[in-house]
XYZ file of C-alpha atoms in Angstrom:
338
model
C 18.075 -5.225 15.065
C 15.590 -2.810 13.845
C 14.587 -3.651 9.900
C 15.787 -1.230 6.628
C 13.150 -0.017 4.853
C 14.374 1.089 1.462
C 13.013 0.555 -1.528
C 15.879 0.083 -3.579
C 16.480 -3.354 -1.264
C 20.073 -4.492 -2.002
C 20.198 -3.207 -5.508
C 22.896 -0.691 -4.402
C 23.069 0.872 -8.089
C 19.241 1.446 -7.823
C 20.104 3.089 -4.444
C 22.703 5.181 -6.045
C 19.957 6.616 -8.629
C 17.288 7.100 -6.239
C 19.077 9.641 -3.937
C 20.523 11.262 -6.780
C 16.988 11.725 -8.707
C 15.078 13.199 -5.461
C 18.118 15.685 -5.691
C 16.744 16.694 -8.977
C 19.830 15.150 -10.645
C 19.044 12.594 -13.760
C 22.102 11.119 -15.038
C 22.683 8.264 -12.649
C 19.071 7.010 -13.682
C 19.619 7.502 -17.322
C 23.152 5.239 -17.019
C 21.335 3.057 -14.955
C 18.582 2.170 -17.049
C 21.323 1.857 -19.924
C 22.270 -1.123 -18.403
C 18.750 -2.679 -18.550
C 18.102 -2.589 -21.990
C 18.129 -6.496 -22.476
C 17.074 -7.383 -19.025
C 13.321 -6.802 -18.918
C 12.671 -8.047 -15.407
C 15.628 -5.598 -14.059
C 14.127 -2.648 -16.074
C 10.676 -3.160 -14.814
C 11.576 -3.437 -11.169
C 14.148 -0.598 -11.536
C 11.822 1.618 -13.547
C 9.172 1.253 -11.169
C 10.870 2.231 -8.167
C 12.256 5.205 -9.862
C 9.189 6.520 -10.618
C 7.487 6.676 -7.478
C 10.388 8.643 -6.624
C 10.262 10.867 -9.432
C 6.794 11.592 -9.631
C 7.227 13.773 -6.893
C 8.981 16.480 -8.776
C 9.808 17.596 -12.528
C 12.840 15.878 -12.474
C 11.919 13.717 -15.698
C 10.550 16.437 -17.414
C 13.976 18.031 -17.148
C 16.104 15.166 -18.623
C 13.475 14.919 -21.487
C 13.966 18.743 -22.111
C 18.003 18.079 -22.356
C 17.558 14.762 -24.067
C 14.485 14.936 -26.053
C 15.490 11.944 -28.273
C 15.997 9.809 -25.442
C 13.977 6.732 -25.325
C 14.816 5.807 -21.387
C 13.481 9.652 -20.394
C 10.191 9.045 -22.614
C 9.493 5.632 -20.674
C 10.428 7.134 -17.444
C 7.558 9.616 -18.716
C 5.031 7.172 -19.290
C 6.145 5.426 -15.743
C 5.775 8.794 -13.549
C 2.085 9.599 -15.254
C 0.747 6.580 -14.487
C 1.965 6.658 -11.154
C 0.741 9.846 -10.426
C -2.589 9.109 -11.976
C -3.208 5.824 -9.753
C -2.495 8.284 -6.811
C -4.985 10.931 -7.828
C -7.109 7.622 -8.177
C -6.452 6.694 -4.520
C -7.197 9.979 -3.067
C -10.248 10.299 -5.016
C -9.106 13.667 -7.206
C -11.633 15.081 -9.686
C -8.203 15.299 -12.154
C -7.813 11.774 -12.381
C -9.065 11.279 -16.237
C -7.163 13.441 -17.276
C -3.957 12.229 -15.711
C -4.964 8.746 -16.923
C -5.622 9.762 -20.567
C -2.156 11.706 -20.696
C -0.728 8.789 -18.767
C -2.199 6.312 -21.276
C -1.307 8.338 -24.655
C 2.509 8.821 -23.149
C 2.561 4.561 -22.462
C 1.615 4.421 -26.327
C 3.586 6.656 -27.620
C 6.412 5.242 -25.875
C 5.137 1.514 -26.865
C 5.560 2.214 -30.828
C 8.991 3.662 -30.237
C 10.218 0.510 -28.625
C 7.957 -2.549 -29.641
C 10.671 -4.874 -27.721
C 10.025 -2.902 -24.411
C 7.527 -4.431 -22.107
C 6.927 -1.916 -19.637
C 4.931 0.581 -21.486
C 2.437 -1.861 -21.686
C 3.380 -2.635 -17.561
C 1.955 1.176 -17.710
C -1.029 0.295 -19.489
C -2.191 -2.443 -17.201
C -1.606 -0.469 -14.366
C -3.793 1.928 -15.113
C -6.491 -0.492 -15.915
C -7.255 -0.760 -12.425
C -8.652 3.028 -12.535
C -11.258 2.075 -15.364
C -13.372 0.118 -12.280
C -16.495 -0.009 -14.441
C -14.419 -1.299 -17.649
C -15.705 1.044 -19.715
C -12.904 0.711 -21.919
C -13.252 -2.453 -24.246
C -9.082 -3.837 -23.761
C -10.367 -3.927 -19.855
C -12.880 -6.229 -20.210
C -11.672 -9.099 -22.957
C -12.234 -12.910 -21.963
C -9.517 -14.801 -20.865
C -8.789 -17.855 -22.333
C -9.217 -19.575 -18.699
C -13.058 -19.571 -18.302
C -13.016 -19.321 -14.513
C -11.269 -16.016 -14.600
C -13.415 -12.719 -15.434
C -13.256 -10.462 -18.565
C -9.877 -7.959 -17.599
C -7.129 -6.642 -19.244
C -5.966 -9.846 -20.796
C -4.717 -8.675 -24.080
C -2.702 -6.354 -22.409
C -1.147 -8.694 -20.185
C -0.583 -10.785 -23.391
C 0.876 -7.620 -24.635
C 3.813 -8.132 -21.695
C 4.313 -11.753 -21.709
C 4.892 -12.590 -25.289
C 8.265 -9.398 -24.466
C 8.902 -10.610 -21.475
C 7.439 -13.798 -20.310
C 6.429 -14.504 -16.558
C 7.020 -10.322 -15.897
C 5.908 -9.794 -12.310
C 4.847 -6.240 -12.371
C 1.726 -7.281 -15.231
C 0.331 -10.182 -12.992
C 0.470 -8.331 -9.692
C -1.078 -5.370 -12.089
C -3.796 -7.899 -12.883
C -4.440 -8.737 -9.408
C -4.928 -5.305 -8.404
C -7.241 -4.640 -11.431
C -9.430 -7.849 -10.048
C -9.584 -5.938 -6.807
C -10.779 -3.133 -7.984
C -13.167 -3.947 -10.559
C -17.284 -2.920 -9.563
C -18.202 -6.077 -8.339
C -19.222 -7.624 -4.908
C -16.036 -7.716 -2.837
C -16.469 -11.688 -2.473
C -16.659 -12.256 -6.408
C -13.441 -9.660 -6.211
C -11.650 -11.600 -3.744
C -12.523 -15.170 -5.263
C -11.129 -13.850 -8.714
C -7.690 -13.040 -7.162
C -7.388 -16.353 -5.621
C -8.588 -18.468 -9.154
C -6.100 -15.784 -10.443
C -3.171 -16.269 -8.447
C -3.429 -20.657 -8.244
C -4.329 -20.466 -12.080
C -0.193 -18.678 -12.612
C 1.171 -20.274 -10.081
C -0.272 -24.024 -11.882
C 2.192 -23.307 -14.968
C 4.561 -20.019 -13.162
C 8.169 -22.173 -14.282
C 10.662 -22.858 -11.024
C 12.420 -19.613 -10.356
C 9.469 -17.438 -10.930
C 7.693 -15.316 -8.444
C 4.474 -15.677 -9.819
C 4.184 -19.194 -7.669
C 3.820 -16.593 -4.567
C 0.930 -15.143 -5.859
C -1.597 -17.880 -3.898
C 0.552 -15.506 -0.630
C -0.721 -12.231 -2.052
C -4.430 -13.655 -2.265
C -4.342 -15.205 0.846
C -3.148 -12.097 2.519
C -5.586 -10.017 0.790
C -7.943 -11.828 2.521
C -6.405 -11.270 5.331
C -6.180 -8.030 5.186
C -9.862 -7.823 4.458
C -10.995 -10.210 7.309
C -8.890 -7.610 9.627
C -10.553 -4.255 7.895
C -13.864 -5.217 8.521
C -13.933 -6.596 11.936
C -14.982 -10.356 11.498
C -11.563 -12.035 12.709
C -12.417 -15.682 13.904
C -10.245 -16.013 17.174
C -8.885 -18.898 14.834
C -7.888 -17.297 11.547
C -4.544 -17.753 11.280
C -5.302 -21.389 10.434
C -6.143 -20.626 7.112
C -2.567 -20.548 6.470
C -1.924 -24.463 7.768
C -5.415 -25.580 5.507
C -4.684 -26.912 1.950
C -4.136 -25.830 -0.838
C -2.759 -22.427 0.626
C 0.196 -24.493 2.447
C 1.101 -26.472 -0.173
C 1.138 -23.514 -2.580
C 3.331 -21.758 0.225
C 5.879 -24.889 0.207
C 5.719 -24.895 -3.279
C 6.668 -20.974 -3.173
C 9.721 -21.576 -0.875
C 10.845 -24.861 -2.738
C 10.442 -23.725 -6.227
C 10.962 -19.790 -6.382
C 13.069 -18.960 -3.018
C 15.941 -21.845 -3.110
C 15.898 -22.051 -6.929
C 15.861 -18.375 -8.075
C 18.361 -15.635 -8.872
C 19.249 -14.402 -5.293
C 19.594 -10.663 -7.108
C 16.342 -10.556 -8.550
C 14.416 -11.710 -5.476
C 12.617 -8.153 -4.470
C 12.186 -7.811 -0.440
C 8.432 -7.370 -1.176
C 8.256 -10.923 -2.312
C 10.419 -12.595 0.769
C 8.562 -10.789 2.876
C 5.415 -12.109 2.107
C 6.886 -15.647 1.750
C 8.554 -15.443 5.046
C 5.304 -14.355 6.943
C 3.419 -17.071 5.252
C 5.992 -19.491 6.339
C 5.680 -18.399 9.939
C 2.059 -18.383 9.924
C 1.937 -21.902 9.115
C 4.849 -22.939 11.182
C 7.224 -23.902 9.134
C 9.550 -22.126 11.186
C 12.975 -23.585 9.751
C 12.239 -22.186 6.418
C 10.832 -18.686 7.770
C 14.145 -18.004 9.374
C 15.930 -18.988 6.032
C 14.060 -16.485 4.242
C 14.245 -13.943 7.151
C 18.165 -14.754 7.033
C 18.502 -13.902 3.319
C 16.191 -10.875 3.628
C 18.197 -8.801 6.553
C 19.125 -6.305 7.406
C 15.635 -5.411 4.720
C 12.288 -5.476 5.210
C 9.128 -4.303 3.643
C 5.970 -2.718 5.483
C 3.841 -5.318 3.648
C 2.153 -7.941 4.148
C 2.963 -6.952 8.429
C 0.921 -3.803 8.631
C -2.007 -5.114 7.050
C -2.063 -8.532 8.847
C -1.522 -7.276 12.578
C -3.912 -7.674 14.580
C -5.168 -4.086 16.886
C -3.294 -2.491 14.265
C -4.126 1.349 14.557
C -0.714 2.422 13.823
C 2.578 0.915 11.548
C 4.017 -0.126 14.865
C 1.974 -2.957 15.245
C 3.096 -4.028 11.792
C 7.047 -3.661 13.073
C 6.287 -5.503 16.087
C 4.705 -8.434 14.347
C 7.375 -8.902 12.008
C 9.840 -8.543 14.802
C 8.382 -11.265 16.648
C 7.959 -13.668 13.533
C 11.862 -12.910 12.772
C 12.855 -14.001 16.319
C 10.786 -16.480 16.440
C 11.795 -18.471 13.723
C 15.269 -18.022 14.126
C 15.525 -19.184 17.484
C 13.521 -22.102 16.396
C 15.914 -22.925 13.409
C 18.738 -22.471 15.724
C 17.263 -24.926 18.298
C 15.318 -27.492 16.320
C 16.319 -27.283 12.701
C 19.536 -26.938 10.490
C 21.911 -24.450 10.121
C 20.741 -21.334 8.327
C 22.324 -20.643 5.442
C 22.573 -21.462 1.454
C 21.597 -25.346 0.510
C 23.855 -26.756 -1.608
């Protein structure tokens, strides 16, 4: 069975919205985000995905024009800027400070209005990661964990103390460490102190414990880009600590958190790390809960020959099959624990 790639994932109502807002229609996103106003990790997620959509058209500008008092269509504002200044950022477009500074004064504006609401400040951090040379004094405070370079830590403060443990900020974060000017090994060393610094204190049911995945398959993903693959690299994945924080991943976020607020992004990572490293029984659980969804990521960045997106599909194919007919032969039952 060939995978679903949606970004919505199972969050039907989010589905709903999405189709209706590349029609140039606004209402279902402006109910839908009604319905978010005390659940921060549901508005960030939601808000997030609706922007990428949106920031392909004018679509927000219109509901802002018919509601200009709405609070929802002034965040959704300050979401589609900064997502269309990081992609000016990507591609390298002499625009980009501009589209950051109106980006960044929309994300404050909107951040005064609604002091509760942690995702203008999810907008701020996010566009950290375009100020590589942290020019900008709130990119380049100390943490108070001296391993961990000067960043955007009073920003990310900014989020947790609204909504603790918000997953958005501290993969925000670990993009900023990516892209700061610095040697690509200092880079890649702060993203792993990063990621098994959270995921030491991350409580059960958070999916901050995967981020010791996301390093590890950034360095993947590196290792791959510049041709220097040991024949043996995939045994990274079976070395401590990055096993035990994988385990500790599967045990602690994927059987003990909300099934609804799991994103596909996350299980997808989980599930290739599990495969990687042979735990095959617990792969095909998370494969199991996953389907019929998938995400691109972390498969087209880890395949090896990869010169197109097939050779992403085809890996996580194989891992899928793999570790289901293994749990079918060898281990229990998939299916819920109880």
């Amino acid at each position: 069975m060939r995978p679903v790639y949606h970004p919505a994932g199972a969050d039907d109502d989010l589905r709903v919205a999405l189709v209706e807002l590349q029609a140039g229609r606004w209402r279902a996103a402006r109910d839908l985000l009604r319905g978010t106003q005390a659940h921060w990790t549901l508005r960030t997620s939601r808000t997030q995905v609706l922007a990428v959509a949106a920031a392909r058209s004018d679509v927000v500008d219109v509901w802002l024009a018919e509601e200009p008092d709405s609070y929802d269509a002034q965040v959704m504002r300050a979401r589609v800027l900064a997502e269309r200044a990081l992609r000016a950022h990507r591609q390298k477009h002499p625009g980009v400070a501009d589209l950051e500074a109106g980006a960044r004064h929309t994300a404050l504006l909107a951040a005064r209005r609604a002091q509760q609401d942690p995702v203008p400040w999810v907008c701020l951090l996010a566009l950290a990661q375009i100020d590589s040379r942290q020019v900008l004094r709130e990119h380049r405070e100390w943490s108070s964990e001296p391993m961990l370079p000067s960043g955007p830590w009073g920003l990310l403060h900014e989020v947790n103390r609204r909504d603790p443990y918000n997953r958005e900020a501290f993969h925000r974060v670990l993009q900023f460490l990516l892209a700061r000017e610095a040697p690509r090994a200092a880079s890649l060393a702060a993203v792993f102190d990063f990621g098994r610094w959270v995921a030491s204190w991350a409580p059960v049911g958070s999916p901050l414990l995967l981020l010791p995945v996301y390093a590890q398959v950034e360095q993947c993903r590196q290792q791959l880009a510049n041709g220097r693959v040991d024949p043996l690299w995939r045994r990274q994945w079976v070395e401590e600590p990055t096993l035990t924080y994988t385990l500790k991943a599967f045990a602690e976020w994927f059987l003990k958190a909300d099934p609804h607020l799991r994103s596909v992004a996350d299980m997808s990572h989980l599930a290739y790390a599990l495969w990687v490293s042979h735990n095959f029984v617990e792969a095909a659980e998370v494969f199991a809960a996953t389907e019929p969804y998938a995400s691109r990521e972390p498969w087209g960045s880890v395949a090896e020959g990869r010169s197109t997106l097939d050779f992403g599909e085809a890996l996580l194919l194989r891992a899928r099959t793999e570790s289901l007919s293994f749990a079918r032969t060898h281990g229990p039952r998939v299916g819920p624990h109880p």
